[in-house]
Amino acid sequence: MRKILCLLLACTALLLAGCALFSVSREKDFDDSLVVVGFSQVGSESDWRLANTASMVSALSEQNGYRLLFDNARQKQENQYLAIRNFIQQDVNYIVLAPISETGWDSVFREAKAAGIPVIVVDRQVSVEDESLYQSWVGSDFYREGQMAVTWMEEEFPDSGEPLQILHLQGTEGATAQLMRSLALEQAVSRHRTWSVEAALKGEFTEAKGYEVVRDFLETGTDFDVLYSENDNMTFGAMRALDEAGITYGRDGKVKIISFDAVRKALEFCLDGKINLCVECNPLHGPRVDRLIRSCEAGEPVQKFSYVEETSFTCDTITREMVDQREY
Ligand code: AHR
């Protein structure tokens, strides 16, 4: 039965989403002992996201005992609803969700629960009325990430009475990564009399949007000292806009740049002195989800929330070795 359901899902999903990833071959006999996991991914908006997808696909592989059904929601929550309902129809063993935003999950989670399918949430968090609607969450402490950035700013710009003007580049509205990184900055601004946010621009975590909104903002001629950019890809777009406008940045430039994720390309820029601070956000959740599922399968108790350890890098302390250690 599981064999037929898997084949049906593979065909449907391949038709619906040309880029869906399946380790399924139609000719091959399906192994009923495999654990079937439906993974609804946010999209492919950033380098971080690509590394996250690669980690999940590699950990939930057939060699590891899984049949992974992957759906790319292309940054649309409606697509995630469709994917989850599709997974329920196919009677998968587990649903893994990387949610685009925190709210709006109650109904589909209730449907999964009614079907007896455990839901594991990764990366961003969900806000649901009944916490028992999902099994576990694993991801980053986005508020702590924001605090690392704020602490660096406090050390770099000790209160001297001089104004500190900040350009805030925000990720997808309502995503935990946006909400918590923004909260840390907003709280710091309200603590520091001389700090101000000149604008909060919506960059949707993409390089293209980051470039566009910063380019348009620079045309207003508003001055600022710090770019607080909620992910690396938006930072890359912003750097292009700054280059075009002839505004210098980084260690020796006019604008200091703070960027979240710390993907390899950003660390290279940090080493070059172009990005002042890279706050790490770890995307390698595949093995963590694998461990959670194995515990569930073994009937062992699993932790509800698991936070990942993260660090930060400054252009004054980063080394070539640190950059080379970065796999993504
Ligand atoms: O939720 C994690 C965030 O989502 C990462 O910071 C960003 O790059 C991604 O798109």
Short mmCIF file of C-alpha atoms in Angstrom, two decimals, residues 29-178:
data_model
loop_
_atom_site.label_atom_id
_atom_site.label_comp_id
_atom_site.label_asym_id
_atom_site.label_seq_id
_atom_site.Cartn_x
_atom_site.Cartn_y
_atom_site.Cartn_z
CA ASP A 29 10.61 -1.49 -6.12
CA PHE A 30 9.73 0.55 -3.05
CA ASP A 31 10.97 -0.60 0.27
CA ASP A 32 8.08 -0.68 2.75
CA SER A 33 10.46 -0.36 5.67
CA LEU A 34 11.39 3.21 4.69
CA VAL A 35 10.01 6.03 6.82
CA VAL A 36 8.07 8.38 4.53
CA VAL A 37 8.61 12.07 5.33
CA GLY A 38 6.86 14.97 3.62
CA PHE A 39 8.97 18.11 3.89
CA SER A 40 7.43 21.49 3.10
CA GLN A 41 10.26 23.96 2.53
CA VAL A 42 9.74 27.76 2.51
CA GLY A 43 11.46 28.33 -0.83
CA SER A 44 14.90 28.96 -2.24
CA GLU A 45 15.18 32.63 -1.35
CA SER A 46 18.69 32.58 0.12
CA ASP A 47 22.01 30.76 0.28
CA TRP A 48 21.03 29.78 3.83
CA ARG A 49 17.86 28.15 2.52
CA LEU A 50 19.76 26.18 -0.13
CA ALA A 51 22.13 24.88 2.54
CA ASN A 52 19.15 23.96 4.71
CA THR A 53 17.49 22.04 1.86
CA ALA A 54 20.73 20.21 1.07
CA SER A 55 21.12 19.23 4.73
CA MET A 56 17.56 17.89 4.94
CA VAL A 57 17.79 15.99 1.65
CA SER A 58 21.08 14.39 2.61
CA ALA A 59 19.97 13.40 6.14
CA LEU A 60 16.56 12.08 5.08
CA SER A 61 17.96 9.92 2.29
CA GLU A 62 17.07 6.41 1.28
CA GLN A 63 20.43 5.14 2.60
CA ASN A 64 19.40 6.53 5.99
CA GLY A 65 16.06 4.74 5.86
CA TYR A 66 13.79 7.47 4.49
CA ARG A 67 11.68 8.24 1.48
CA LEU A 68 11.64 12.03 1.32
CA LEU A 69 8.84 13.87 -0.43
CA PHE A 70 10.00 17.44 -0.91
CA ASP A 71 7.89 20.46 -1.72
CA ASN A 72 9.24 23.95 -2.41
CA ALA A 73 6.55 26.51 -1.43
CA ARG A 74 8.26 29.38 -3.25
CA GLN A 75 7.75 31.74 -0.31
CA LYS A 76 3.93 31.32 -0.30
CA GLN A 77 2.06 30.03 2.74
CA GLU A 78 -0.86 28.82 0.56
CA ASN A 79 1.61 26.48 -1.17
CA GLN A 80 2.64 25.11 2.22
CA TYR A 81 -1.03 24.41 3.07
CA LEU A 82 -1.38 22.54 -0.24
CA ALA A 83 1.79 20.54 0.39
CA ILE A 84 0.74 19.56 3.92
CA ARG A 85 -2.74 18.49 2.75
CA ASN A 86 -1.12 16.51 -0.04
CA PHE A 87 1.19 14.78 2.46
CA ILE A 88 -1.83 13.95 4.66
CA GLN A 89 -3.66 12.45 1.68
CA GLN A 90 -0.63 10.31 0.92
CA ASP A 91 -0.55 9.15 4.53
CA VAL A 92 3.13 9.95 5.10
CA ASN A 93 4.69 8.89 8.41
CA TYR A 94 5.92 12.38 9.37
CA ILE A 95 5.41 15.91 8.14
CA VAL A 96 8.32 18.31 8.48
CA LEU A 97 7.53 21.98 8.05
CA ALA A 98 9.87 24.96 7.67
CA PRO A 99 7.14 27.59 8.08
CA ILE A 100 7.22 30.83 6.14
CA SER A 101 5.61 32.73 9.01
CA GLU A 102 4.57 32.00 12.58
CA THR A 103 0.79 32.24 12.30
CA GLY A 104 -1.92 30.48 10.31
CA TRP A 105 -1.08 26.84 11.07
CA ASP A 106 -3.89 25.77 13.43
CA SER A 107 -6.22 24.27 10.81
CA VAL A 108 -3.71 22.24 8.79
CA PHE A 109 -1.97 21.04 11.95
CA ARG A 110 -5.35 19.89 13.30
CA GLU A 111 -5.89 17.98 10.06
CA ALA A 112 -2.49 16.30 10.41
CA LYS A 113 -3.21 15.42 14.03
CA ALA A 114 -6.61 13.98 13.10
CA ALA A 115 -4.82 11.82 10.53
CA GLY A 116 -2.36 10.68 13.22
CA ILE A 117 0.68 12.21 11.47
CA PRO A 118 3.24 13.88 13.72
CA VAL A 119 4.43 17.31 12.57
CA ILE A 120 8.01 18.44 13.20
CA VAL A 121 8.74 22.15 12.77
CA VAL A 122 12.21 23.33 11.74
CA ASP A 123 13.92 26.71 11.46
CA ARG A 124 11.23 29.36 12.16
CA GLN A 125 8.67 28.80 14.89
CA VAL A 126 4.89 28.49 14.76
CA SER A 127 2.34 30.15 16.97
CA VAL A 128 -0.64 27.83 17.46
CA GLU A 129 -3.38 27.78 20.11
CA ASP A 130 -2.67 24.18 21.04
CA GLU A 131 1.02 23.32 21.33
CA SER A 132 0.21 19.62 21.18
CA LEU A 133 -0.62 20.09 17.48
CA TYR A 134 3.05 19.57 16.66
CA GLN A 135 5.64 17.21 18.03
CA SER A 136 8.80 19.31 18.23
CA TRP A 137 10.63 22.32 16.93
CA VAL A 138 14.34 22.69 16.17
CA GLY A 139 16.00 25.88 15.01
CA SER A 140 17.88 29.04 15.90
CA ASP A 141 17.44 31.45 18.76
CA PHE A 142 16.76 34.42 16.48
CA TYR A 143 16.38 36.83 19.39
CA ARG A 144 19.82 35.87 20.69
CA GLU A 145 21.19 36.46 17.19
CA GLY A 146 19.69 39.96 17.27
CA GLN A 147 21.19 40.54 20.70
CA MET A 148 24.66 39.54 19.42
CA ALA A 149 24.30 42.23 16.75
CA VAL A 150 23.09 44.83 19.24
CA THR A 151 25.90 44.03 21.69
CA TRP A 152 28.43 44.58 18.90
CA MET A 153 26.83 47.94 18.07
CA GLU A 154 26.93 48.96 21.73
CA GLU A 155 30.65 48.16 21.88
CA GLU A 156 31.41 49.77 18.54
CA PHE A 157 29.39 52.93 19.19
CA PRO A 158 29.53 53.61 22.94
CA ASP A 159 27.07 56.35 23.97
CA SER A 160 28.89 59.61 23.37
CA GLY A 161 25.98 61.88 22.62
CA GLU A 162 26.63 61.48 18.89
CA PRO A 163 23.59 60.31 16.88
CA LEU A 164 23.70 56.81 15.38
CA GLN A 165 21.49 56.44 12.32
CA ILE A 166 20.48 52.93 11.34
CA LEU A 167 19.06 51.54 8.12
CA HIS A 168 17.04 48.43 8.94
CA LEU A 169 16.63 45.85 6.18
CA GLN A 170 13.97 43.36 7.22
CA GLY A 171 13.24 39.80 6.11
CA THR A 172 9.87 38.22 5.31
CA GLU A 173 7.23 39.78 7.56
CA GLY A 174 5.97 37.49 10.30
CA ALA A 175 8.85 35.00 10.06
CA THR A 176 10.52 34.32 13.42
CA ALA A 177 13.87 35.29 11.90
CA GLN A 178 12.41 38.71 11.05
#
